Tab-separated table of C-alpha atoms and ligand atoms in Angstrom:
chain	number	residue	atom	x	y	z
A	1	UNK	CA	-0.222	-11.756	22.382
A	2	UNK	CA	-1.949	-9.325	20.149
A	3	UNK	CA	-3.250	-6.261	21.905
A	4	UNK	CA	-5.884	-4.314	20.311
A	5	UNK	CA	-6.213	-0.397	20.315
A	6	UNK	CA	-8.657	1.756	19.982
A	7	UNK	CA	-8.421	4.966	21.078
A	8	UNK	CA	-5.790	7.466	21.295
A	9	UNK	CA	-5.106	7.070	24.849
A	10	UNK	CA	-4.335	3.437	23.975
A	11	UNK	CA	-1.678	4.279	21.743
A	12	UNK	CA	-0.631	6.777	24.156
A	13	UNK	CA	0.445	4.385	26.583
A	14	UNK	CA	2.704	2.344	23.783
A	15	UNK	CA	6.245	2.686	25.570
A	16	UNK	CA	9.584	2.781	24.368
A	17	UNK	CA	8.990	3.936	20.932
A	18	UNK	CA	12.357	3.608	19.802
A	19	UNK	CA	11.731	0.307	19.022
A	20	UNK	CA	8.645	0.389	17.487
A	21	UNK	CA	8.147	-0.643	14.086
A	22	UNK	CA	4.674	0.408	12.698
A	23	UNK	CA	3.263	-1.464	8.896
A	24	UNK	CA	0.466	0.554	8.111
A	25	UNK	CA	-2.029	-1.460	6.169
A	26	UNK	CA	-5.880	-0.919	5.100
A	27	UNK	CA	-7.164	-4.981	6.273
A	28	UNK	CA	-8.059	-7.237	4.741
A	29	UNK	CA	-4.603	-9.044	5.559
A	30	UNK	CA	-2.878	-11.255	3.618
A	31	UNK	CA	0.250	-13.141	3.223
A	32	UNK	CA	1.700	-10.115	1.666
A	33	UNK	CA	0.850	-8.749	4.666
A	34	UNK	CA	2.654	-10.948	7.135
A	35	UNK	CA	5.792	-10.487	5.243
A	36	UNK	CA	6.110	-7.081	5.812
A	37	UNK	CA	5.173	-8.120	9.687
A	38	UNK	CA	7.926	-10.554	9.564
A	39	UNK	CA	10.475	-7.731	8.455
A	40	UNK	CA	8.848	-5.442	10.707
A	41	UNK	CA	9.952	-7.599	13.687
A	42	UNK	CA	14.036	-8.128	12.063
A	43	UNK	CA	13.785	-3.974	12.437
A	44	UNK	CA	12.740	-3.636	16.111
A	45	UNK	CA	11.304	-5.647	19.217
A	46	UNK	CA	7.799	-4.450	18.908
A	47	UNK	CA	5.278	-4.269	16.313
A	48	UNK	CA	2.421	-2.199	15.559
A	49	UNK	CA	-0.486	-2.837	12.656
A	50	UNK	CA	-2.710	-0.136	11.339
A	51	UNK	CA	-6.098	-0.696	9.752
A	52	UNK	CA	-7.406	2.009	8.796
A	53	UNK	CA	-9.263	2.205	5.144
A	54	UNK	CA	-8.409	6.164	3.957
A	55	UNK	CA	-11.190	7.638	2.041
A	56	UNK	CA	-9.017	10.274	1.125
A	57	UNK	CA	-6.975	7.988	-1.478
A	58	UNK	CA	-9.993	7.153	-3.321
A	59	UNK	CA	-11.582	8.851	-6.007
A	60	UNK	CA	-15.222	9.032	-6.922
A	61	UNK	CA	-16.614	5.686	-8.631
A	62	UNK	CA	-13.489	3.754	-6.762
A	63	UNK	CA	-14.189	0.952	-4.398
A	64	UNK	CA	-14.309	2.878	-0.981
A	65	UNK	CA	-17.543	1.538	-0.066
A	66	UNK	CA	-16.618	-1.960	-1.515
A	67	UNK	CA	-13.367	-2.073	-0.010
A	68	UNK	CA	-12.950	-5.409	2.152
A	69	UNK	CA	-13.303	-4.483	5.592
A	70	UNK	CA	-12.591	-7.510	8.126
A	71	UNK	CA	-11.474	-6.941	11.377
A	72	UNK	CA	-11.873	-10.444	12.889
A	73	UNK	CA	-10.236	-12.021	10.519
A	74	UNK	CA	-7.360	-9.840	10.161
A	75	UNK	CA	-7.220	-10.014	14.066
A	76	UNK	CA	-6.960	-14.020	13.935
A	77	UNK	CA	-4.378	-13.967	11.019
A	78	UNK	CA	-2.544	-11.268	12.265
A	79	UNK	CA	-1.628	-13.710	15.298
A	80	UNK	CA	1.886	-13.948	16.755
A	81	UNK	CA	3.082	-11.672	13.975
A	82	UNK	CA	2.328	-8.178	15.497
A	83	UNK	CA	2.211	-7.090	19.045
A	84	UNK	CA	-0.125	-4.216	18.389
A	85	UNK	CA	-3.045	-3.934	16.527
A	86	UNK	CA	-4.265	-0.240	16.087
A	87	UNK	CA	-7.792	0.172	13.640
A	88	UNK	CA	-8.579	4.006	14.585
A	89	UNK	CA	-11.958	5.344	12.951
A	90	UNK	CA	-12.151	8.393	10.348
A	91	UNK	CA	-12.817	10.947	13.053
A	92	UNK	CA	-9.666	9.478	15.228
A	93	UNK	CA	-7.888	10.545	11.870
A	94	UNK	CA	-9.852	13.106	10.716
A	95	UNK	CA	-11.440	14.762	13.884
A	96	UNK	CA	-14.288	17.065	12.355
A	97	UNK	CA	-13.734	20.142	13.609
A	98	UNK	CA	-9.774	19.729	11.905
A	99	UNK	CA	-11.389	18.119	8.725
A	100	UNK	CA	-13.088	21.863	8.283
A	101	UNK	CA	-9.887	22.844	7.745
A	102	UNK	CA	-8.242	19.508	6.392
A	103	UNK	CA	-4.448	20.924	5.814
A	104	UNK	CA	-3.470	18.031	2.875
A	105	UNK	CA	-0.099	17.040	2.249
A	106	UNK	CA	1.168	16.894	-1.153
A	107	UNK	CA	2.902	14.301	-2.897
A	108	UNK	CA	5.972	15.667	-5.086
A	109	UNK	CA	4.631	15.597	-8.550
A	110	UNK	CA	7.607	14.530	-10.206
A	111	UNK	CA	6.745	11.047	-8.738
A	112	UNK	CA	3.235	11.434	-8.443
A	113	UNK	CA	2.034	12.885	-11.743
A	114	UNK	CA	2.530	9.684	-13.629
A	115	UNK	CA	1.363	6.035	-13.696
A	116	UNK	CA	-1.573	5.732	-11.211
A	117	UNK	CA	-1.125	9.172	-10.290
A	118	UNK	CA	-2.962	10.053	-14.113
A	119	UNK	CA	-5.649	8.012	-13.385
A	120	UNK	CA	-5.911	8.020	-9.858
A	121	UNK	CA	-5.968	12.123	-8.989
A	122	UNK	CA	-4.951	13.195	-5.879
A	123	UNK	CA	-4.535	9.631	-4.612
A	124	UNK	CA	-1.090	10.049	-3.541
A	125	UNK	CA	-1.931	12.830	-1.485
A	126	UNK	CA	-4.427	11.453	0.254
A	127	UNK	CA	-1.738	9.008	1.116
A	128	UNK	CA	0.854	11.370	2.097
A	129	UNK	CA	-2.032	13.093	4.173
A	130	UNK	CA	-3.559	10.128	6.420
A	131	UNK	CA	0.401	8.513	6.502
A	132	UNK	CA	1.805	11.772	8.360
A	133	UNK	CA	-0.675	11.261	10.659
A	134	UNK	CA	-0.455	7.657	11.398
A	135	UNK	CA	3.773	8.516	12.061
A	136	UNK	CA	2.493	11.562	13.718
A	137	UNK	CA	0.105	9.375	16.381
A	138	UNK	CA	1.838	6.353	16.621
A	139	UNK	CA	5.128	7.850	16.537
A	140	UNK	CA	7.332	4.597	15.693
A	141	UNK	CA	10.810	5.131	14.420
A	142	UNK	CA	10.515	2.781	11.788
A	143	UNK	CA	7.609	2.040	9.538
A	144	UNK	CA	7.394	-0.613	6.563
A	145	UNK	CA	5.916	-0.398	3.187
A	146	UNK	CA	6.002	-3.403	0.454
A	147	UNK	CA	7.639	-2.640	-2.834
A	148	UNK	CA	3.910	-3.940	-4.720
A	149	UNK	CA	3.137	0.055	-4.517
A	150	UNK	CA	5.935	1.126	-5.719
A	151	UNK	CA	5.147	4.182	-6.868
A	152	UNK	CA	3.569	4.658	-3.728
A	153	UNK	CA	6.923	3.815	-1.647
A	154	UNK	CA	8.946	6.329	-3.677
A	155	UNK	CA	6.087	8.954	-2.548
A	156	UNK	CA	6.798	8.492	1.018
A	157	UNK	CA	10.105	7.908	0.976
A	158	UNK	CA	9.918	11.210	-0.965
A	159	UNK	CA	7.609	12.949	1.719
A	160	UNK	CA	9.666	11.839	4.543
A	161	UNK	CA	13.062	13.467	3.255
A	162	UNK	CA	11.206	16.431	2.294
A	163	UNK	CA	9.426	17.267	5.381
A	164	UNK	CA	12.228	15.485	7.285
A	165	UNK	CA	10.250	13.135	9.379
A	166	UNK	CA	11.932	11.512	12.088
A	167	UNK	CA	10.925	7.622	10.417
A	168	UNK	CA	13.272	5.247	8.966
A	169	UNK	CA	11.561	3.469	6.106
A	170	UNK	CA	11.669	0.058	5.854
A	171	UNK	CA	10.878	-1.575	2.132
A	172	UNK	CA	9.236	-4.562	1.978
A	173	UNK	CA	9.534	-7.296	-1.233
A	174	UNK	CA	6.866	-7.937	-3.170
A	175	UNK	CA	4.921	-11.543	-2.076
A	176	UNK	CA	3.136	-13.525	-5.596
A	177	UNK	CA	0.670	-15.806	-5.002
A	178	UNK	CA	1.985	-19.367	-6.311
A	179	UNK	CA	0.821	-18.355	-10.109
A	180	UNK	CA	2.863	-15.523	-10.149
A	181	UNK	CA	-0.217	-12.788	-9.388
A	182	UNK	CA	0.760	-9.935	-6.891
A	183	UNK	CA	-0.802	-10.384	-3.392
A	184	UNK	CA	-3.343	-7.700	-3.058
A	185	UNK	CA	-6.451	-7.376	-0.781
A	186	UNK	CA	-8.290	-6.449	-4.548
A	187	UNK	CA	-7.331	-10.187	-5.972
A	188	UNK	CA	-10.594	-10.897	-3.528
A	189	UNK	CA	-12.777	-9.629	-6.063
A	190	UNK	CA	-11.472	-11.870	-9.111
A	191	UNK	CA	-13.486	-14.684	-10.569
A	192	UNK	CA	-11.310	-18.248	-10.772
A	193	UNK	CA	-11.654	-17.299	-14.757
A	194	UNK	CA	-10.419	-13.709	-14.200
A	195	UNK	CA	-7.699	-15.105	-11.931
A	196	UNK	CA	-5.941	-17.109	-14.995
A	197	UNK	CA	-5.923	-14.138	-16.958
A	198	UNK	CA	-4.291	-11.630	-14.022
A	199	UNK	CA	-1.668	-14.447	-13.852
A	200	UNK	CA	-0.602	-13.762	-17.257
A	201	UNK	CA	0.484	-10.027	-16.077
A	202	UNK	CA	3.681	-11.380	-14.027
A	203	UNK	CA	4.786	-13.683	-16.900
A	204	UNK	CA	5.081	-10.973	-19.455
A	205	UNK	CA	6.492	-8.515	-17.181
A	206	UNK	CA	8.880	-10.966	-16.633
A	207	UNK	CA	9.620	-11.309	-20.337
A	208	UNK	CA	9.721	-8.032	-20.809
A	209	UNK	CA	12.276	-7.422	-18.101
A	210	UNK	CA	14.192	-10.223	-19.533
A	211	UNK	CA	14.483	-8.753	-22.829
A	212	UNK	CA	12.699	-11.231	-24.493
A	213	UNK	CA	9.449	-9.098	-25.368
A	214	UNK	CA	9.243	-5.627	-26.262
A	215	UNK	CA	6.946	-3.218	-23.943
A	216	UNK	CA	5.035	-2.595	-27.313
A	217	UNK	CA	4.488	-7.014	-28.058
A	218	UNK	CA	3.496	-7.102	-24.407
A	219	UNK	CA	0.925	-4.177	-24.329
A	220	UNK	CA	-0.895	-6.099	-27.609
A	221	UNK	CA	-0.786	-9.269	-25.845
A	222	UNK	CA	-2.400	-8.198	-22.405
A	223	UNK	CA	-4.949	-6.354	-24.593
A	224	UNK	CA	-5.391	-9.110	-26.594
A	225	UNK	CA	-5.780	-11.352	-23.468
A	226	UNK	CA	-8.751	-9.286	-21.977
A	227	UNK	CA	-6.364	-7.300	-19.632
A	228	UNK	CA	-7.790	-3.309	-19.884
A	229	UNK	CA	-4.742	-1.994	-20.158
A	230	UNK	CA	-3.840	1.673	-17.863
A	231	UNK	CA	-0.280	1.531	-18.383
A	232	UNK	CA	2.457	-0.880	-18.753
A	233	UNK	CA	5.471	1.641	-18.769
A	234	UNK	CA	9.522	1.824	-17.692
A	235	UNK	CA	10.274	4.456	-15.087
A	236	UNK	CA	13.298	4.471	-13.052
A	237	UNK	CA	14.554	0.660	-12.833
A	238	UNK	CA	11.205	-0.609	-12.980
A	239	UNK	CA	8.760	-1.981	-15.285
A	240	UNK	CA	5.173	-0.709	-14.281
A	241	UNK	CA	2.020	-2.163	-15.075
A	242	UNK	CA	-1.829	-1.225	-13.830
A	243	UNK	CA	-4.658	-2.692	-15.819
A	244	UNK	CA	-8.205	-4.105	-15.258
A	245	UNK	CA	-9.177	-7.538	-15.217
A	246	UNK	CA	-12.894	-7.752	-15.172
A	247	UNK	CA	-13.764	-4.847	-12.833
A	248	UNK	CA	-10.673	-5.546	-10.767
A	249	UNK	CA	-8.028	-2.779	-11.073
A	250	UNK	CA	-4.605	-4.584	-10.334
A	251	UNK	CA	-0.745	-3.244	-10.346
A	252	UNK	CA	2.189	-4.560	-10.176
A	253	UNK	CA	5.698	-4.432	-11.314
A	254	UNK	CA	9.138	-5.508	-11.829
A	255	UNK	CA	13.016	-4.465	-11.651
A	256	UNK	CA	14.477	-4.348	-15.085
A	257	UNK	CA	18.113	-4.049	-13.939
A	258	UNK	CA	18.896	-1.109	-15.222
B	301	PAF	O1	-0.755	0.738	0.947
B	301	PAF	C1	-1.767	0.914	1.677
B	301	PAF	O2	-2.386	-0.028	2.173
B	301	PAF	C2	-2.236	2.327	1.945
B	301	PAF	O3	-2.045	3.135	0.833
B	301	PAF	C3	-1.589	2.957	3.197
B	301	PAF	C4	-0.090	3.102	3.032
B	301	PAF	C5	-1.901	2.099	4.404
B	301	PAF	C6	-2.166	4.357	3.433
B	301	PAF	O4	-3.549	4.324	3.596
């Protein structure tokens, strides 16, 4: 049964750490979610759930304030699949009198200064920053993230190998909802209209990826389609794309094989 907890001491009495495997997660859970729970329990006996909605990773004039926040429901969904359920508050994470002095942790900019990081400035260290602390407090040797933030993933993996952090990452697969859009808490905001269009992201990703559209034909057509168009660029194996549908900033992305 899911135990909720709240306070440090809580989390202090989590035993046997060793086989803890913590998916850190902002709420508003969904089946993306509970994938990354599922894997999370093939990597260790027990598993622990953070909520915790890090003001650091947003900018000014990004949805912080908007940003779904729903406990009991994620509590109910969350069910069977996680053993722990920890949804500290910003002064658990950012005590005051340490915020004075708020040491941040930077991402390596060789990942981070492209993509979202352009648009998105010193979003991944805000993530580095509150994620160090969530493996520093709950102290799990293992710890998934999904492979929809990709960019994101390669960040921590990054951090963790550079600060040597005793956490084995986990990375979970990307979950699509059944017309092809990437699960995010976000897709919440989109209209049943704007929905149809965001669907259209996957399927020329995929043709792209395929070889059967250029990165150039595919750009015109998600303009063309009403997609507000950030980036839709190859880095490493990947194809990457981030765009707006209505006021709905989505990502997502693809392996190209090579
Ligand atoms: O991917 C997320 O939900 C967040 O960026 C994370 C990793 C929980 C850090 O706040």
């Amino acid at each position: 049964m899911l135990r909720l907890l709240t306070t440090r001491e809580d989390l202090d009495t989590l035993l046997d750490r060793e086989d803890l495997v913590l998916v850190p997660t902002m709420g508003a859970l969904h089946e993306g979610h509970l994938s990354l729970m599922r894997l999370a329990r093939e990597h260790g006996r027990k598993v622990i759930v953070s909520i915790f909605v890090n003001p650091l990773q947003f900018g000014e004039g990004e949805d912080f304030d908007q940003y779904p926040r729903k406990l009991v429901e994620d509590m109910d969904l969350i069910g069977d699949f996680a053993d722990y359920l920890w949804a500290p508050t910003c002064q658990d994470i950012y005590p005051l009198e340490v915020e004075s002095k708020l040491e941040m942790i930077h991402a390596n900019s060789e990942i981070a200064d492209k993509l979202c990081g352009l648009s998105r400035k010193g979003h991944f260290d805000g993530v580095c920053t509150v994620v160090t602390r969530l493996f520093d407090f709950v102290k799990s040797s293992k710890a998934v993230f999904g492979e929809k933030d990709f960019q994101q993933l390669m960040v921590i993996e990054d951090m963790v190998k550079r600060y040597k952090l005793p956490v084995e990452i986990i990375r979970g697969p990307m979950i699509r909802e059944g017309c092809g859009l990437a699960m995010s808490s976000r897709n919440q905001y989109l209209s049943d209209k704007e929905r149809k269009t965001a669907a259209n992201i996957y399927k020329y990703l995929k043709e792209v990826a395929s070889g059967a559209l250029t990165i150039d034909h595919a750009r015109e057509i998600m303009i063309s389609l009403g997609i507000e168009l950030e980036y839709l660029e190859k880095h490493w194996d990947r194809l990457f794309f981030a765009g707006k549908v209505g006021q709905t900033r989505l990502i997502d992305n693809i392996n190209t094989g090579s």
